[in-house]
Amino acid sequence: MSNLLTDDFEPSSAAAWKQKIQFELHGEDYKTLLTSTNEGITIKPFYHSDDFEKLEIPVPNEDFIFCKHILITSEEAASKTALNSIKQGIKSLKFIVKKEFDFETVFSKLLNKEVDFQFEFSFFSPIFISELAEKLKNETVYFNIDIIGNLAKTGNWYKSFHDDFKNLESIIQKYPTNYCIAVHVDLYQNAGANTVQQVAYAISHVNEYLLKFGGEIANKIQFDFAIGSNYFFEISKLRAFRYLFNLVLNEYNTKAEPKVFAQPSLRNKTLFGTDLNNLLRSKTECSSAVFGGANTISIESNNSFFTNPIELKENDLNSFILLKEDSAQNSVTDSYYIESITKQIAEKALEIFKEIEKGGGFLSQLKEGTIQRKIKENAQKEQQQFDCGELVIVGANKYINETDTLKPNLSKNPFKEKKSHKTLIIPIIPKRLTEKLEQKKWRNET
Amino acid sequence: MKRKDFSKLKITVQKEKDSYFEHEDFIAGVAPNLRGINSTMYLQTPLETKISSDSFTKENITPEIELSIFLNESLRAIEKGFEAKFTIDTIVSELSFETKIGENHFDEIAKMRAARMLWAKLIKQFNPKNQRSFALKINAIITTSFNALPAILGGCQQITSKDTEHLIFIEETGITKTIDPWAGATYLEKRTEEITDKSWLLFKKNSI
């Protein structure tokens, strides 16, 4: 800068700022201005260049793209929705696949359009995936197969440990250019893990694949993250993950630019309040994903019980497109606060990763139930914080509109207990913070 | 493959910034109040919110033009106050910056930071006795709920909006837990510097 302001005013040190705050507190304790998080990180009232610290984060070179979810029920309808989305400028389509479908009908008009195809299968059929891969051989495809994630989510392998790994290996070998594997970190977030735990579990989870298939697989893995409400921690979480992933890859003598897929968390979404509330939360979470350097961002979560699912409208995109022009993933560089939180998350997550490895690795700790227990501990802590009003969800435990009813939002009772069946390990179950309150209200209304 | 031994793995911390700007170490609560008008900002002085049904339209002007106009209008108000024999401290206690928040995230944050510094520079030449005279109160008017985000991140004192949606930012996102959270970021500091310099130049040019 020219001497516009430096001639007129004096800069202050971090110490001088703290002193000024203490003076103005009139004897009140400075500690009242600190915020402790469930990660064990303390947010300071201010960050200053005097205490600057950062990690060298490998940020992606490419801009983020937006993804639209398409549930395949009818092939014709799926194809039509996909075409419309492409026309609107969507660059990534995520197909939710519950059973095998006629891919000729779905994809015949969608080829060579420079669009990424993402898949989320609720089953694992190597034959079907092979045929699909043949059809889409000139496209960018993410099959998102996560046999470990499936074990964590359902408590069982698709078939068995041995068969699952064998089937996955055959697909990787046959289609080495596709992104076959996904690491579903979103499950851990939606079940209540904190940001440090999520990063640690992401690294531990992927390390099982690296161990099995070698470091060269690193560039063909997508990481699915769910983005929660703590704005700057979520930005930092994705950055800390990128750093640690490459730190671990060093040990495999390789490097990678991991693909990060981000979508809003379900944890804080609620039937209380308006749809607009949930949309605003989701938009904010997408904004964290943008700054955190996600590659593909979806504003839709797989949230089936809302009658009006969240969809991104064209004018919602505007603010994100403007961010893109600022090359958003780089705009975080040198921010005192974000860099400091990023470093702390990485530091703490690395410790957890080391402990998990020392304990035999992620699979072994899943089988023992250690990961499940740790997630549950944090989830319960958050639930208590919500229950006592320390953690706020507007419309649910603060600024409650007593005249609101849940019914207009719901077609049927979403709270029916799922039947439990025998599982190999304890499954990790997503849980929303307002569920308990909603159930209570639902019972009162019916 | 055999499990690797990760026990020696260490993160490498860097203490140096890639960029440094002359204005960076101006703090909050001390003129020119770059990072906010109170030393503790929202931690002790909650953000005020106001509901208004007025329809606001954002004029399509750059932050630089908006700020140069603001400086000009402030200067005129001060001169008028002097003619009526008021002191500088009395005059400026009545003044604040009312600004409509646009879509360009970082420009809006940078605009508020620049506004505080430019105000302090403008006021300094009149030698106010009261330190609070250097502190510019900002009322951010938002037309879409999402723009409450840059408004809060820029450190405004009041948000005027049509609805209460923006409460989500204050209550749920943790963004008010630390002061001026984007500070230091190269992109934001660069825009803050550019907007400050250019606005002052424009103001000087127009006031001659």
XYZ file of C-alpha atoms in Angstrom:
654
model
C 0.000 0.000 0.000
C 1.005 3.574 -0.399
C 1.513 5.315 2.929
C -2.162 6.167 2.942
C -2.793 4.854 6.442
C 0.609 3.927 7.828
C 1.507 7.646 8.160
C -1.560 8.273 10.279
C -1.892 5.193 12.462
C 0.244 2.722 14.388
C -0.055 -1.036 14.034
C -0.569 -3.142 17.191
C 0.959 -6.404 18.309
C -1.068 -9.418 19.427
C 0.105 -8.724 22.989
C -1.130 -5.138 22.822
C -4.500 -6.290 21.547
C -4.865 -8.796 24.343
C -3.888 -6.137 26.873
C -6.513 -3.781 25.496
C -9.168 -6.479 25.728
C -8.187 -7.287 29.315
C -8.347 -3.618 30.238
C -11.812 -3.291 28.724
C -13.080 -6.436 30.429
C -12.952 -4.573 33.765
C -11.718 -7.533 35.751
C -13.780 -10.149 33.959
C -11.715 -13.184 32.999
C -10.207 -13.201 29.484
C -11.056 -16.912 29.392
C -14.748 -16.059 29.026
C -13.918 -15.038 25.445
C -12.487 -18.439 24.539
C -14.646 -21.102 22.874
C -13.824 -24.766 23.460
C -14.971 -27.198 20.801
C -15.688 -30.919 20.961
C -12.491 -31.458 18.979
C -10.521 -30.168 21.945
C -9.599 -27.045 20.016
C -9.939 -23.617 21.601
C -11.151 -20.772 19.410
C -9.364 -17.593 20.456
C -11.148 -14.240 20.348
C -8.646 -13.022 17.766
C -5.860 -14.278 15.550
C -2.985 -12.001 14.581
C 0.047 -12.193 12.287
C 2.279 -12.465 15.390
C 1.032 -16.019 16.054
C 0.866 -17.091 12.428
C 1.270 -20.780 11.613
C 0.258 -22.876 8.659
C 0.711 -26.090 6.749
C 1.520 -26.264 3.063
C -1.822 -27.510 1.720
C -1.920 -29.168 -1.696
C -4.987 -27.369 -3.103
C -6.633 -28.679 -6.275
C -5.724 -27.052 -9.559
C -9.183 -27.268 -11.023
C -12.286 -25.315 -10.078
C -15.100 -27.088 -8.280
C -18.128 -28.370 -10.157
C -21.730 -28.778 -9.089
C -23.385 -32.153 -8.957
C -27.033 -33.102 -9.268
C -28.482 -36.251 -7.721
C -30.707 -38.443 -9.850
C -32.546 -41.369 -8.337
C -33.070 -44.010 -10.995
C -36.645 -45.240 -10.791
C -37.578 -45.033 -14.451
C -34.789 -45.051 -17.031
C -36.555 -42.608 -19.354
C -37.197 -40.131 -16.565
C -33.615 -40.385 -15.334
C -32.277 -39.735 -18.806
C -34.551 -36.726 -19.258
C -33.615 -35.195 -15.905
C -29.954 -35.763 -16.692
C -30.221 -34.054 -20.086
C -32.026 -31.068 -18.585
C -29.399 -30.727 -15.894
C -26.606 -30.794 -18.469
C -28.397 -28.050 -20.399
C -28.496 -25.981 -17.198
C -24.727 -26.216 -16.937
C -24.427 -28.997 -14.353
C -21.082 -30.741 -14.834
C -21.571 -33.761 -12.609
C -24.462 -36.190 -12.230
C -24.799 -38.591 -9.359
C -27.062 -41.569 -10.056
C -28.573 -43.242 -7.033
C -28.960 -46.873 -8.026
C -31.118 -49.198 -5.960
C -31.215 -52.045 -8.476
C -29.761 -52.931 -11.872
C -31.135 -50.782 -14.673
C -31.128 -50.506 -18.433
C -28.107 -48.264 -18.946
C -28.570 -48.065 -22.729
C -31.754 -46.081 -22.153
C -30.278 -43.876 -19.472
C -26.955 -43.055 -21.134
C -27.475 -43.219 -24.898
C -28.086 -39.445 -25.095
C -25.652 -38.458 -22.353
C -22.307 -39.502 -23.825
C -19.468 -37.158 -24.879
C -20.870 -34.172 -23.045
C -17.904 -33.632 -20.731
C -19.952 -34.463 -17.680
C -18.764 -36.563 -14.756
C -20.885 -39.581 -13.896
C -21.057 -40.519 -10.240
C -22.790 -43.637 -8.967
C -24.089 -44.655 -5.618
C -25.065 -48.318 -5.600
C -26.978 -49.949 -2.779
C -25.620 -53.301 -3.962
C -22.318 -54.574 -5.318
C -22.557 -56.482 -8.574
C -19.163 -56.779 -10.300
C -20.800 -58.012 -13.512
C -23.218 -55.099 -13.739
C -20.469 -52.602 -12.960
C -18.232 -54.140 -15.629
C -20.947 -53.813 -18.258
C -21.674 -50.259 -17.197
C -17.954 -49.446 -17.321
C -17.818 -50.780 -20.892
C -20.698 -48.532 -21.921
C -19.069 -45.501 -20.270
C -15.485 -46.278 -21.229
C -14.806 -42.839 -22.742
C -16.365 -40.938 -19.846
C -15.180 -39.765 -16.445
C -16.794 -42.234 -14.090
C -16.873 -42.544 -10.321
C -18.209 -45.926 -9.203
C -17.766 -45.058 -5.543
C -17.429 -48.623 -4.359
C -16.612 -48.665 -0.676
C -16.636 -52.163 0.752
C -15.241 -50.961 4.090
C -17.765 -48.122 4.211
C -20.515 -50.634 3.496
C -19.319 -52.755 6.375
C -19.324 -49.711 8.657
C -22.780 -48.665 7.492
C -24.591 -52.009 7.422
C -22.506 -54.090 9.791
C -21.911 -56.708 7.100
C -19.746 -57.286 4.038
C -21.636 -57.450 0.729
C -20.615 -61.111 0.553
C -17.538 -61.718 2.642
C -14.238 -60.034 3.431
C -12.488 -62.217 0.908
C -15.063 -61.918 -1.910
C -15.553 -58.178 -1.482
C -11.831 -57.450 -1.801
C -11.474 -59.907 -4.670
C -14.398 -58.390 -6.593
C -13.149 -54.869 -6.036
C -9.677 -55.829 -7.163
C -10.989 -57.322 -10.388
C -12.811 -54.077 -11.244
C -9.765 -51.951 -10.415
C -7.562 -54.082 -12.640
C -10.032 -54.127 -15.496
C -10.853 -50.426 -15.450
C -7.768 -48.669 -14.126
C -8.810 -45.273 -15.519
C -12.042 -45.066 -13.520
C -12.449 -43.845 -9.971
C -13.579 -47.168 -8.584
C -13.173 -46.633 -4.863
C -14.826 -44.141 -2.560
C -14.151 -43.482 1.075
C -17.444 -42.532 2.689
C -16.383 -40.119 5.386
C -19.896 -38.643 5.260
C -21.187 -41.599 7.262
C -18.963 -40.686 10.193
C -20.050 -37.042 10.119
C -23.733 -37.924 9.866
C -23.387 -40.317 12.780
C -21.890 -37.562 14.935
C -18.100 -37.702 14.610
C -16.332 -34.358 15.056
C -14.060 -32.820 12.412
C -10.846 -34.239 13.888
C -12.347 -37.724 14.056
C -13.621 -37.472 10.481
C -10.180 -36.572 9.142
C -8.537 -39.304 11.212
C -11.070 -41.917 10.076
C -10.789 -40.806 6.436
C -7.039 -41.407 6.552
C -7.319 -44.669 8.509
C -10.114 -45.934 6.247
C -8.193 -45.188 3.029
C -5.030 -46.674 4.477
C -6.736 -50.080 4.449
C -7.204 -49.735 0.679
C -3.632 -48.493 0.187
C -2.354 -51.444 2.148
C -4.344 -53.844 0.004
C -3.961 -52.298 -3.439
C -0.782 -50.234 -3.075
C -0.045 -46.508 -3.226
C -0.742 -46.273 -6.959
C -4.472 -46.563 -6.225
C -4.376 -43.202 -4.387
C -5.208 -41.136 -7.458
C -8.319 -43.162 -8.205
C -10.149 -42.710 -4.933
C -12.900 -40.241 -4.193
C -13.561 -39.031 -0.658
C -17.157 -38.279 0.236
C -17.468 -35.717 2.990
C -20.564 -34.384 4.710
C -20.183 -30.734 5.632
C -21.529 -29.571 8.968
C -22.471 -26.175 10.316
C -19.261 -24.984 11.977
C -18.296 -22.811 9.010
C -14.563 -22.317 9.409
C -13.905 -25.717 10.965
C -15.463 -27.358 7.927
C -13.207 -25.378 5.586
C -10.231 -26.376 7.717
C -11.324 -30.014 7.896
C -11.061 -30.517 4.131
C -7.683 -28.776 4.038
C -6.312 -30.785 6.954
C -7.455 -33.937 5.189
C -5.601 -33.036 1.980
C -2.460 -32.383 3.952
C -2.562 -35.611 5.960
C -3.471 -37.776 2.995
C -0.299 -36.687 1.232
C 1.741 -37.038 4.411
C 0.629 -40.669 4.603
C 1.193 -41.174 0.876
C 4.832 -40.130 1.362
C 5.238 -43.421 3.180
C 4.018 -45.181 0.043
C 6.452 -43.079 -2.037
C 3.668 -41.458 -3.977
C 1.592 -38.279 -4.189
C -2.018 -37.652 -5.149
C -4.547 -34.928 -5.635
C -7.481 -36.591 -3.947
C -10.952 -36.012 -5.358
C -13.225 -34.616 -2.696
C -16.989 -34.864 -3.046
C -18.878 -32.719 -0.557
C -22.503 -32.504 0.413
C -24.404 -30.908 3.284
C -24.672 -32.813 6.539
C -27.963 -34.374 7.571
C -27.154 -33.954 11.201
C -28.510 -30.437 11.607
C -31.358 -30.690 9.084
C -34.719 -30.594 10.692
C -38.452 -30.796 10.216
C -38.801 -27.744 12.445
C -38.906 -24.322 10.830
C -39.129 -23.701 7.128
C -37.633 -25.359 4.067
C -35.782 -22.096 3.592
C -33.947 -22.666 6.884
C -32.624 -25.990 5.650
C -31.745 -24.531 2.267
C -29.782 -21.717 3.867
C -27.917 -24.206 6.053
C -27.108 -26.298 3.003
C -25.936 -23.291 0.995
C -23.662 -22.238 3.828
C -22.234 -25.743 4.038
C -21.610 -25.743 0.295
C -19.804 -22.469 0.717
C -17.507 -24.104 3.307
C -16.925 -26.914 0.809
C -15.965 -24.397 -1.877
C -13.359 -22.717 0.327
C -12.146 -26.027 1.664
C -11.268 -27.010 -1.892
C -13.877 -29.672 -2.670
C -13.813 -30.865 -6.295
C -17.466 -31.764 -6.649
C -20.217 -30.231 -4.572
C -23.801 -31.311 -4.234
C -26.351 -29.297 -2.298
C -28.722 -32.263 -2.119
C -28.250 -34.767 0.627
C -29.906 -38.141 0.281
C -32.645 -36.954 2.481
C -35.723 -38.845 1.480
C -38.163 -37.860 4.165
C -38.547 -34.221 3.218
C -41.482 -33.803 0.889
C -39.720 -30.925 -0.807
C -36.163 -32.124 -1.316
C -33.524 -29.455 -1.392
C -32.635 -28.496 -4.905
C -30.312 -25.868 -6.157
C -32.098 -23.252 -8.209
C -30.292 -21.294 -10.845
C -30.097 -18.036 -8.889
C -28.743 -19.938 -5.904
C -25.773 -20.766 -8.074
C -24.877 -17.135 -8.716
C -23.048 -16.464 -5.497
C -20.992 -19.627 -5.999
C -20.127 -18.782 -9.572
C -18.771 -15.458 -8.331
C -16.634 -17.327 -5.816
C -15.293 -19.406 -8.642
C -14.015 -16.283 -10.346
C -12.038 -15.519 -7.213
C -10.489 -18.981 -7.460
C -12.081 -19.822 -4.157
C -9.882 -22.672 -2.983
C -6.878 -20.357 -3.005
C -8.581 -17.470 -1.254
C -8.080 -19.176 2.105
C -4.289 -18.970 1.889
C -2.687 -17.146 4.828
C -5.901 -16.540 6.771
C -4.663 -16.479 10.392
C -7.723 -18.248 11.746
C -8.299 -20.919 9.090
C -4.616 -21.786 8.802
C -4.345 -22.153 12.571
C -7.459 -24.363 12.852
C -6.308 -26.419 9.859
C -2.990 -27.072 11.574
C -4.667 -28.050 14.831
C -7.144 -30.405 13.162
C -4.303 -32.063 11.215
C -2.199 -32.404 14.347
C -4.973 -34.007 16.385
C -6.211 -36.224 13.550
C -2.680 -37.513 12.983
C -2.509 -38.602 16.619
C -5.786 -40.526 16.305
C -4.618 -42.099 13.043
C -1.424 -43.277 14.744
C -3.427 -44.758 17.618
C -5.698 -46.615 15.204
C -2.691 -47.992 13.329
C -1.094 -48.993 16.595
C -4.312 -50.796 17.487
C -4.154 -52.882 14.306
C -5.728 -50.506 11.820
C -9.180 -49.256 10.917
C -10.784 -52.586 10.005
C -9.618 -54.162 13.188
C -10.865 -51.208 15.262
C -14.208 -51.363 13.470
C -14.530 -55.033 14.302
C -13.702 -54.311 17.930
C -16.281 -51.523 17.977
C -13.756 -48.873 19.015
C -14.555 -46.508 16.139
C -18.291 -46.875 16.789
C -17.802 -46.130 20.488
C -15.724 -43.016 19.798
C -18.272 -41.671 17.329
C -21.092 -42.375 19.749
C -19.298 -40.542 22.540
C -19.017 -37.411 20.445
C -22.563 -37.765 19.096
C -23.929 -38.011 22.635
C -21.944 -34.989 23.707
C -23.432 -33.016 20.809
C -26.910 -34.292 21.614
C -26.556 -33.108 25.212
C -25.364 -29.738 23.979
C -28.404 -29.527 21.727
C -30.764 -30.696 24.468
C -29.548 -28.019 26.884
C -29.563 -25.307 24.225
C -25.835 -24.793 24.041
C -25.868 -26.027 20.449
C -28.619 -24.173 18.627
C -30.768 -25.239 15.704
C -33.032 -22.325 14.863
C -36.694 -23.326 14.897
C -36.022 -26.474 16.932
C -34.538 -25.358 20.245
C -34.487 -21.577 19.792
C -36.853 -19.155 18.033
C -39.495 -21.883 18.054
C -42.724 -21.205 16.254
C -45.292 -22.938 18.469
C -47.961 -22.868 15.790
C -45.834 -24.855 13.331
C -46.817 -28.449 12.705
C -44.563 -31.165 11.348
C -47.256 -32.750 9.235
C -47.115 -30.539 6.130
C -43.510 -31.599 5.713
C -44.171 -35.288 6.005
C -46.033 -37.826 3.970
C -45.732 -40.655 6.448
C -44.318 -41.359 9.872
C -40.560 -41.266 9.345
C -39.746 -42.455 12.834
C -40.672 -46.113 12.561
C -38.094 -48.298 14.232
C -36.000 -50.230 11.782
C -35.914 -53.956 12.401
C -32.567 -54.991 13.711
C -30.947 -57.977 12.095
C -27.849 -59.906 12.959
C -24.690 -58.134 11.885
C -21.024 -58.995 11.877
C -20.056 -55.706 13.541
C -21.999 -52.862 15.142
C -23.206 -50.647 12.272
C -22.641 -46.889 12.325
C -26.045 -45.208 12.129
C -26.609 -41.613 10.990
C -28.654 -39.600 13.434
C -30.090 -36.128 13.241
C -29.932 -33.884 16.307
C -33.590 -32.907 16.225
C -35.012 -36.417 15.746
C -35.928 -36.890 19.386
C -37.793 -33.578 19.526
C -39.546 -34.326 16.252
C -40.733 -37.703 17.484
C -42.180 -36.083 20.562
C -43.999 -33.485 18.510
C -45.174 -36.093 16.010
C -46.701 -38.161 18.821
C -48.490 -35.086 20.150
C -49.886 -34.296 16.729
C -51.193 -37.755 15.915
C 1.533 -55.470 1.916
C 2.842 -55.277 5.452
C 1.377 -52.533 7.689
C 3.623 -49.514 7.754
C 4.959 -47.870 10.863
C 3.471 -44.377 10.999
C 4.567 -43.600 14.540
C 7.290 -41.178 13.380
C 5.020 -39.226 11.025
C 5.152 -35.476 11.716
C 3.468 -32.389 10.355
C 5.654 -29.514 9.178
C 4.533 -26.139 10.447
C 5.429 -22.977 8.589
C 5.627 -19.698 10.518
C 5.941 -17.319 7.582
C 3.123 -15.882 5.515
C 3.465 -15.874 1.748
C 2.188 -12.327 1.624
C 2.235 -9.343 3.924
C 0.315 -6.083 3.639
C 1.196 -2.801 5.357
C -2.249 -2.470 6.913
C -2.446 -6.027 8.280
C -1.520 -5.308 11.885
C -4.154 -2.688 12.492
C -6.413 -4.374 15.028
C -9.955 -4.047 16.346
C -10.906 -1.309 18.792
C -7.889 0.895 17.943
C -7.991 3.416 15.087
C -8.167 2.821 12.147
C -10.263 -0.130 13.368
C -9.510 -2.376 10.401
C -10.743 -5.500 12.139
C -13.754 -4.031 13.917
C -14.821 -1.125 16.069
C -14.638 -2.889 19.454
C -11.623 -4.772 20.709
C -13.870 -7.782 21.388
C -16.409 -7.276 18.579
C -19.381 -9.668 18.694
C -18.011 -11.539 21.699
C -19.285 -8.793 23.957
C -21.426 -6.589 21.758
C -24.074 -8.688 20.032
C -24.989 -7.942 16.461
C -28.236 -6.002 16.195
C -30.824 -7.163 13.740
C -33.684 -5.153 12.338
C -36.614 -6.301 10.242
C -37.725 -3.920 7.557
C -40.288 -4.435 4.840
C -38.809 -1.664 2.655
C -37.806 -2.925 -0.731
C -34.138 -2.335 -1.264
C -32.548 -2.288 -4.633
C -28.812 -2.479 -4.920
C -27.411 0.169 -7.182
C -24.935 -1.323 -9.517
C -21.834 0.484 -8.317
C -18.406 -0.756 -7.352
C -17.296 -0.735 -3.693
C -14.754 1.969 -4.594
C -17.387 4.340 -5.959
C -19.731 3.572 -3.075
C -17.021 4.375 -0.524
C -15.869 7.548 -2.262
C -19.467 8.787 -2.263
C -19.767 7.891 1.419
C -16.595 9.838 2.238
C -17.825 12.842 0.286
C -21.210 12.843 1.966
C -19.600 12.434 5.384
C -17.268 15.354 4.716
C -20.175 17.546 3.692
C -22.118 16.590 6.822
C -19.091 17.461 8.958
C -18.652 20.846 7.275
C -22.321 21.602 7.791
C -21.999 20.614 11.446
C -19.036 22.970 11.864
C -21.073 25.838 10.382
C -23.659 25.160 13.068
C -20.806 25.312 15.647
C -20.894 21.649 16.646
C -17.706 19.811 17.620
C -16.359 16.985 15.462
C -17.201 14.463 18.207
C -20.822 15.586 18.328
C -21.194 15.570 14.586
C -19.778 12.126 13.927
C -21.717 10.517 16.764
C -24.737 10.915 14.489
C -23.106 9.375 11.427
C -22.886 5.757 10.318
C -22.361 3.831 7.110
C -25.432 2.225 5.621
C -24.535 -0.193 2.881
C -26.339 -2.728 0.762
C -24.594 -6.064 0.569
C -24.058 -7.393 -2.937
C -23.255 -10.821 -4.281
C -19.491 -10.534 -4.476
C -18.499 -12.230 -1.222
C -14.972 -10.964 -0.608
C -15.556 -7.512 -2.082
C -18.314 -6.988 0.440
C -16.128 -8.060 3.363
C -13.218 -5.969 2.070
C -15.548 -2.999 1.584
C -16.499 -2.910 5.273
C -12.888 -3.222 6.405
C -11.849 -0.466 4.000
C -14.759 1.728 5.094
C -13.599 1.660 8.730
C -10.028 2.586 7.823
C -11.024 5.347 5.416
C -13.415 6.817 7.950
C -10.670 6.915 10.590
C -8.368 8.681 8.133
C -11.052 11.209 7.213
C -11.853 11.968 10.861
C -8.256 12.220 12.026
C -7.641 15.550 10.289
C -10.299 17.133 12.543
C -8.549 15.956 15.740
C -11.465 14.414 17.595
C -11.123 14.170 21.387
C -13.199 11.056 21.736
C -11.537 7.859 20.490
C -14.981 6.454 19.671
C -15.252 9.047 16.914
C -12.754 7.019 14.925
C -15.079 4.014 15.022
C -17.505 3.731 12.147
C -20.758 1.937 12.782
C -21.962 -0.073 9.803
C -25.550 -1.012 9.048
C -25.652 -3.765 6.446
C -28.819 -4.071 4.420
C -29.366 -7.492 2.959
C -31.837 -8.474 0.284
C -31.143 -12.222 0.377
C -30.555 -14.190 3.584
C -27.301 -15.634 2.308
C -25.750 -12.167 2.196
C -25.902 -12.011 5.977
C -22.775 -14.141 5.787
C -20.468 -11.491 4.242
C -22.219 -8.828 6.338
C -21.244 -10.556 9.585
C -17.811 -11.547 8.312
C -17.178 -7.901 7.422
C -17.962 -6.851 10.984
C -21.145 -4.786 10.635
C -23.005 -3.601 13.770
C -26.499 -4.071 12.454
C -28.219 -6.179 9.825
C -31.420 -4.931 8.261
C -33.375 -7.602 6.481
C -36.864 -8.610 5.408
C -36.910 -11.809 7.450
C -35.185 -13.610 10.296
C -33.468 -16.333 8.248
C -30.058 -14.806 8.919
C -30.351 -15.821 12.589
C -29.003 -19.165 11.415
C -25.611 -17.558 10.754
C -25.468 -15.964 14.176
C -26.696 -19.018 16.081
C -25.406 -22.052 14.214
C -22.233 -21.420 12.249
C -19.798 -20.235 14.914
C -18.670 -17.325 12.742
C -19.032 -14.773 15.527
C -16.715 -16.651 17.892
C -13.583 -14.920 16.658
C -12.971 -11.416 15.370
C -12.642 -10.719 11.634
C -12.133 -14.398 10.792
C -10.902 -13.917 7.218
C -8.054 -11.582 8.267
C -4.655 -12.369 6.845
C -6.022 -14.218 3.820
C -4.018 -12.984 0.863
C -7.001 -12.506 -1.403
C -9.059 -10.560 1.119
C -6.154 -8.379 2.288
C -5.278 -7.577 -1.303
C -8.862 -6.534 -2.066
C -8.970 -4.516 1.172
C -5.849 -2.641 0.092
C -7.039 -2.070 -3.464
C -10.480 -0.866 -2.397
C -9.026 1.425 0.281
C -6.489 3.041 -2.062
C -8.798 3.472 -4.981
C -11.699 4.802 -2.913
C -9.472 7.451 -1.315
C -8.103 8.493 -4.700
C -11.613 8.802 -6.100
C -12.742 10.764 -3.043
C -9.785 13.165 -3.345
C -10.391 13.630 -7.041
C -14.054 14.405 -6.535
C -13.606 16.718 -3.557
C -11.195 19.089 -5.288
